[in-house]
Structures are given as C-alpha cells and as structure tokens.
C-alpha cells in the first residue's frame, strides 16, 4: 500500500493577489460588455497606498479603469486604510497602451488565431461530484464560506484578507482522511473566540464528515492574531495565484495566468478547453483521472500538440483515447471561443474560488455533453 498526502490552498476575495485578479478581470468584462472583439491584456499591482494598472488593449471604446478598480475594492470591503486599503487616499497609476501590431496581425484573421504561444493543462478526477481534486475543491469552498460569513456578519469582526489550506491523506489513490485544515482570517483588533467561530461557521459547514478522524489537525490563525492584512501587509499582483485558479498541487500548470486576458489568449481559452476534454473523459468512465496538455503557436488557428496522461487509470488504451480527442473536440482557438461563448463579460466572478469545478451555467467548459460520443467512438 502507498500512503501519501496532497495539499492545496485557496484565498479569499481580499487577498492582495486576488484583488488584482478581480480588478484585471473586471476591466476585461467592461471592455467585452461594449466591444466583444476587444483585445485585452491587463495587469494590476497593489501595495500599501499604491495601485498600478498597466497593459495592452485594442478596442473601439474607452473605459474608466480607475473607477472600475475602485468599485472592485469597495465591493470586497477595502474602504479604509485601517482594514488594508483606501482608494481615495492612495496613489493610482494607469498605463494602458495599444496592443502591439506585431501581435494583432497574428490574431486578426478571417478566423481568430492564437494571440500568443502557450502551453496549457486541464485535469479531472472522479473523487468529487464536480470532477475536481478534493483538496482544492474543499480549499475553495472554505474561503468562499469565509467571505460569506464576513459579508453577512455571521461572524462579526472579520476583515477581507484570508487563506485556506487543505491536506488530504490518500492510500493507493483513495481518500482516507483529511490530514489537516489551515485557515488564516484577517480580523479586527478586539475579536474574541475567533477560532471556535470559524470552526463552527466555516469549517464544519463545508467538510465531509466521512473524512474527519481523531488525527485531523485544524489550525486557525496559528500565530495568534491576523489584524494587519490586505495590501497594507503584502504586495499583490495579477496572475500570482495560478495554482489556486486551477487544480491545487495535483497536476501540471502551463506557462501563463488567466485573469485580465481576453479569450484570444491561449493561456485562457486553451486551458478551459483542456479542462473540458479531461472532464468529459473522466465522466465517460474511460478513466478515473485525466490530465490533458495542449500547446499553441501565435498566429496559428489550431492546436499544435496534444498530451494525455490518465495515470494508469484508463479502461481503454491511451493511444485510442488520444486519437479520439481531435475527432470529438474542435481545438481551434476560434471554435473554442465560439463553443464556450467567451466574448461575454463573465470573468470577474470567475477570478475567485477557482476557474474550474464551477456550477454556474455560464461556464460552458464545465458541460458534460460529449460523454455519449466518446463512449461510442471508443466502444466502451
């Protein structure tokens, strides 16, 4: 028997890096709301009393990026410097320029081609209902619940910054127990009994009791307090939580982040397609776990290479599964964008709690609509 532990983490809306992801994707949404063909690549950096928004955009419209950033910050809950950031008392720098013509000539063809080279990965497994690894699924649900109890005053005195970490004990690929749960929750100075409240209202509301045992370790604000947080305590940057955005530490990650990028960027659209393929393969029951890798070339319409790994869980040969993929899935950037209807303003909400394993209907890469054809082609 082989025993091992896999650990994943996630962060709340108010974590400095996630603030930046939300601002970048909110700016992308605003462009797509009025110009569905906008080319957007926007990065955000936030630190103590400083906000920087920069990037490249090609669009027929102009938007107020500073106002969008302010709305995001206020919605998260950052409205005073004591909590972590005050937009009205900070330096805001915006430096957005026109997209390079050398890039746009590779994208703006009769059919949209990849806006850059890219290596992306998708993953799915059968250990949760949403085909996600349990460690990242639980980590995401814990921080989502932490944001919920803060914003709805179920636990008084919480501030926006926070993190979760979940370690799962496996034996021969099967979940045995939750090894440990870590929660860091920013709070006001005079808050009592914070640990017990978070255990009761956050952790116990989200965990599967089947995986709890007397050896499960729970840590809440393990240093004793977490008062100074957000941008006042730590610099944030778009795209620095790419493992949080995907599958935890369970599988590979490609070369780029998602937030702030329009769907012509293979980093984003290609990664969503790779998840779609992997999820439909696992849901078809021809494999228990599946990792799909795709590579793209700037200016080229179709995928350049396909990688497949089912970790020995496949019920038919890897060669047959691999040959099935291009027969079932259209892997051109143009088709990915159209099939997932990606020119919509859907990205800000997606920028927290992970891009995959979501139940919202607008995220079409989570559909399970290829099961029958996969099983038919593979005679399974």
PDB file of N, CA and C in Angstrom, residues 18-32 40 42-44 63 68 72 238-239 245 257-262 268 272 344-352 355:
ATOM      1  N   UNK A  18      -5.487  38.214  -5.179  1.00  0.00           N
ATOM      2  CA  UNK A  18      -6.836  38.025  -5.733  1.00  0.00           C
ATOM      3  C   UNK A  18      -7.535  39.360  -5.992  1.00  0.00           C
ATOM      4  N   UNK A  19      -7.218  40.385  -5.212  1.00  0.00           N
ATOM      5  CA  UNK A  19      -7.715  41.726  -5.531  1.00  0.00           C
ATOM      6  C   UNK A  19      -7.313  42.084  -6.956  1.00  0.00           C
ATOM      7  N   UNK A  20      -6.050  41.832  -7.280  1.00  0.00           N
ATOM      8  CA  UNK A  20      -5.514  42.198  -8.597  1.00  0.00           C
ATOM      9  C   UNK A  20      -6.160  41.383  -9.708  1.00  0.00           C
ATOM     10  N   UNK A  21      -6.374  40.087  -9.457  1.00  0.00           N
ATOM     11  CA  UNK A  21      -7.071  39.265 -10.451  1.00  0.00           C
ATOM     12  C   UNK A  21      -8.468  39.804 -10.716  1.00  0.00           C
ATOM     13  N   UNK A  22      -9.170  40.188  -9.650  1.00  0.00           N
ATOM     14  CA  UNK A  22     -10.540  40.695  -9.810  1.00  0.00           C
ATOM     15  C   UNK A  22     -10.570  42.023 -10.553  1.00  0.00           C
ATOM     16  N   UNK A  23      -9.644  42.922 -10.257  1.00  0.00           N
ATOM     17  CA  UNK A  23      -9.597  44.198 -10.963  1.00  0.00           C
ATOM     18  C   UNK A  23      -9.296  43.973 -12.444  1.00  0.00           C
ATOM     19  N   UNK A  24      -8.320  43.132 -12.741  1.00  0.00           N
ATOM     20  CA  UNK A  24      -7.959  42.871 -14.142  1.00  0.00           C
ATOM     21  C   UNK A  24      -9.127  42.263 -14.902  1.00  0.00           C
ATOM     22  N   UNK A  25      -9.831  41.304 -14.278  1.00  0.00           N
ATOM     23  CA  UNK A  25     -10.966  40.682 -14.961  1.00  0.00           C
ATOM     24  C   UNK A  25     -12.180  41.596 -15.016  1.00  0.00           C
ATOM     25  N   UNK A  26     -12.351  42.474 -14.052  1.00  0.00           N
ATOM     26  CA  UNK A  26     -13.440  43.453 -14.111  1.00  0.00           C
ATOM     27  C   UNK A  26     -13.217  44.435 -15.262  1.00  0.00           C
ATOM     28  N   UNK A  27     -11.975  44.809 -15.489  1.00  0.00           N
ATOM     29  CA  UNK A  27     -11.640  45.675 -16.623  1.00  0.00           C
ATOM     30  C   UNK A  27     -11.904  44.935 -17.934  1.00  0.00           C
ATOM     31  N   UNK A  28     -11.495  43.678 -18.020  1.00  0.00           N
ATOM     32  CA  UNK A  28     -11.793  42.864 -19.204  1.00  0.00           C
ATOM     33  C   UNK A  28     -13.298  42.798 -19.447  1.00  0.00           C
ATOM     34  N   UNK A  29     -14.076  42.535 -18.407  1.00  0.00           N
ATOM     35  CA  UNK A  29     -15.536  42.463 -18.538  1.00  0.00           C
ATOM     36  C   UNK A  29     -16.116  43.756 -19.087  1.00  0.00           C
ATOM     37  N   UNK A  30     -15.601  44.874 -18.610  1.00  0.00           N
ATOM     38  CA  UNK A  30     -16.135  46.166 -19.052  1.00  0.00           C
ATOM     39  C   UNK A  30     -15.876  46.384 -20.540  1.00  0.00           C
ATOM     40  N   UNK A  31     -14.710  46.007 -21.005  1.00  0.00           N
ATOM     41  CA  UNK A  31     -14.443  46.096 -22.446  1.00  0.00           C
ATOM     42  C   UNK A  31     -15.373  45.180 -23.231  1.00  0.00           C
ATOM     43  N   UNK A  32     -15.504  43.916 -22.787  1.00  0.00           N
ATOM     44  CA  UNK A  32     -16.332  42.953 -23.525  1.00  0.00           C
ATOM     45  C   UNK A  32     -17.811  43.316 -23.496  1.00  0.00           C
ATOM     46  N   UNK A  40      -7.535  42.369 -24.963  1.00  0.00           N
ATOM     47  CA  UNK A  40      -7.207  42.908 -23.645  1.00  0.00           C
ATOM     48  C   UNK A  40      -6.145  42.045 -22.969  1.00  0.00           C
ATOM     49  N   UNK A  42      -4.431  42.976 -19.359  1.00  0.00           N
ATOM     50  CA  UNK A  42      -4.281  43.980 -18.306  1.00  0.00           C
ATOM     51  C   UNK A  42      -3.754  43.344 -17.030  1.00  0.00           C
ATOM     52  N   UNK A  43      -2.748  43.961 -16.448  1.00  0.00           N
ATOM     53  CA  UNK A  43      -2.164  43.512 -15.180  1.00  0.00           C
ATOM     54  C   UNK A  43      -2.397  44.572 -14.115  1.00  0.00           C
ATOM     55  N   UNK A  44      -2.506  44.123 -12.875  1.00  0.00           N
ATOM     56  CA  UNK A  44      -2.700  45.031 -11.753  1.00  0.00           C
ATOM     57  C   UNK A  44      -1.688  44.703 -10.659  1.00  0.00           C
ATOM     58  N   UNK A  63     -12.682  53.111 -21.483  1.00  0.00           N
ATOM     59  CA  UNK A  63     -13.342  52.910 -20.198  1.00  0.00           C
ATOM     60  C   UNK A  63     -12.524  53.560 -19.096  1.00  0.00           C
ATOM     61  N   UNK A  68     -13.419  51.481 -12.193  1.00  0.00           N
ATOM     62  CA  UNK A  68     -13.689  50.038 -12.067  1.00  0.00           C
ATOM     63  C   UNK A  68     -12.907  49.461 -10.897  1.00  0.00           C
ATOM     64  N   UNK A  72     -14.396  47.594  -7.433  1.00  0.00           N
ATOM     65  CA  UNK A  72     -13.993  46.250  -7.002  1.00  0.00           C
ATOM     66  C   UNK A  72     -13.507  46.289  -5.556  1.00  0.00           C
ATOM     67  N   UNK A 238      -1.492  40.540 -10.290  1.00  0.00           N
ATOM     68  CA  UNK A 238      -2.304  39.668 -11.144  1.00  0.00           C
ATOM     69  C   UNK A 238      -1.524  38.419 -11.542  1.00  0.00           C
ATOM     70  N   UNK A 239      -2.197  37.268 -11.482  1.00  0.00           N
ATOM     71  CA  UNK A 239      -1.625  36.040 -12.004  1.00  0.00           C
ATOM     72  C   UNK A 239      -0.661  35.329 -11.095  1.00  0.00           C
ATOM     73  N   UNK A 245      -6.043  28.987  -8.928  1.00  0.00           N
ATOM     74  CA  UNK A 245      -7.017  29.127 -10.014  1.00  0.00           C
ATOM     75  C   UNK A 245      -7.341  27.799 -10.691  1.00  0.00           C
ATOM     76  N   UNK A 257      -0.962  32.797 -16.720  1.00  0.00           N
ATOM     77  CA  UNK A 257      -2.135  33.016 -15.880  1.00  0.00           C
ATOM     78  C   UNK A 257      -3.344  33.321 -16.759  1.00  0.00           C
ATOM     79  N   UNK A 258      -4.517  33.488 -16.133  1.00  0.00           N
ATOM     80  CA  UNK A 258      -5.764  33.706 -16.849  1.00  0.00           C
ATOM     81  C   UNK A 258      -6.251  35.160 -16.782  1.00  0.00           C
ATOM     82  N   UNK A 259      -6.280  35.733 -15.598  1.00  0.00           N
ATOM     83  CA  UNK A 259      -7.013  36.982 -15.360  1.00  0.00           C
ATOM     84  C   UNK A 259      -6.466  38.148 -16.164  1.00  0.00           C
ATOM     85  N   UNK A 260      -7.400  38.975 -16.664  1.00  0.00           N
ATOM     86  CA  UNK A 260      -7.056  40.152 -17.428  1.00  0.00           C
ATOM     87  C   UNK A 260      -6.814  39.893 -18.904  1.00  0.00           C
ATOM     88  N   UNK A 261      -6.965  38.628 -19.343  1.00  0.00           N
ATOM     89  CA  UNK A 261      -6.679  38.274 -20.729  1.00  0.00           C
ATOM     90  C   UNK A 261      -7.962  37.931 -21.471  1.00  0.00           C
ATOM     91  N   UNK A 262      -8.142  38.501 -22.662  1.00  0.00           N
ATOM     92  CA  UNK A 262      -9.298  38.152 -23.477  1.00  0.00           C
ATOM     93  C   UNK A 262      -9.113  36.746 -24.037  1.00  0.00           C
ATOM     94  N   UNK A 268      -5.764  31.293 -21.610  1.00  0.00           N
ATOM     95  CA  UNK A 268      -7.094  31.221 -21.003  1.00  0.00           C
ATOM     96  C   UNK A 268      -7.993  30.238 -21.752  1.00  0.00           C
ATOM     97  N   UNK A 272      -9.206  26.292 -20.629  1.00  0.00           N
ATOM     98  CA  UNK A 272     -10.602  25.919 -20.424  1.00  0.00           C
ATOM     99  C   UNK A 272     -10.972  24.721 -21.306  1.00  0.00           C
ATOM    100  N   UNK A 344     -18.231  37.129 -23.722  1.00  0.00           N
ATOM    101  CA  UNK A 344     -19.176  37.738 -22.771  1.00  0.00           C
ATOM    102  C   UNK A 344     -18.430  38.256 -21.536  1.00  0.00           C
ATOM    103  N   UNK A 345     -19.025  39.221 -20.820  1.00  0.00           N
ATOM    104  CA  UNK A 345     -18.401  39.710 -19.578  1.00  0.00           C
ATOM    105  C   UNK A 345     -18.690  38.772 -18.402  1.00  0.00           C
ATOM    106  N   UNK A 346     -17.950  37.658 -18.335  1.00  0.00           N
ATOM    107  CA  UNK A 346     -18.218  36.614 -17.338  1.00  0.00           C
ATOM    108  C   UNK A 346     -17.021  36.362 -16.421  1.00  0.00           C
ATOM    109  N   UNK A 347     -16.010  37.211 -16.480  1.00  0.00           N
ATOM    110  CA  UNK A 347     -14.723  36.811 -15.918  1.00  0.00           C
ATOM    111  C   UNK A 347     -14.440  37.298 -14.498  1.00  0.00           C
ATOM    112  N   UNK A 348     -15.026  38.415 -14.083  1.00  0.00           N
ATOM    113  CA  UNK A 348     -14.705  38.870 -12.734  1.00  0.00           C
ATOM    114  C   UNK A 348     -15.156  37.863 -11.680  1.00  0.00           C
ATOM    115  N   UNK A 349     -16.377  37.342 -11.798  1.00  0.00           N
ATOM    116  CA  UNK A 349     -16.859  36.364 -10.824  1.00  0.00           C
ATOM    117  C   UNK A 349     -16.028  35.088 -10.860  1.00  0.00           C
ATOM    118  N   UNK A 350     -15.442  34.807 -12.006  1.00  0.00           N
ATOM    119  CA  UNK A 350     -14.633  33.607 -12.175  1.00  0.00           C
ATOM    120  C   UNK A 350     -13.256  33.750 -11.530  1.00  0.00           C
ATOM    121  N   UNK A 351     -12.852  34.960 -11.229  1.00  0.00           N
ATOM    122  CA  UNK A 351     -11.481  35.206 -10.768  1.00  0.00           C
ATOM    123  C   UNK A 351     -11.257  34.844  -9.302  1.00  0.00           C
ATOM    124  N   UNK A 352     -12.293  34.408  -8.597  1.00  0.00           N
ATOM    125  CA  UNK A 352     -12.122  33.942  -7.218  1.00  0.00           C
ATOM    126  C   UNK A 352     -12.692  32.540  -7.078  1.00  0.00           C
ATOM    127  N   UNK A 355     -11.210  28.568 -11.300  1.00  0.00           N
ATOM    128  CA  UNK A 355     -11.852  28.682 -12.605  1.00  0.00           C
ATOM    129  C   UNK A 355     -12.550  27.399 -13.031  1.00  0.00           C
TER     130      UNK A 355
END
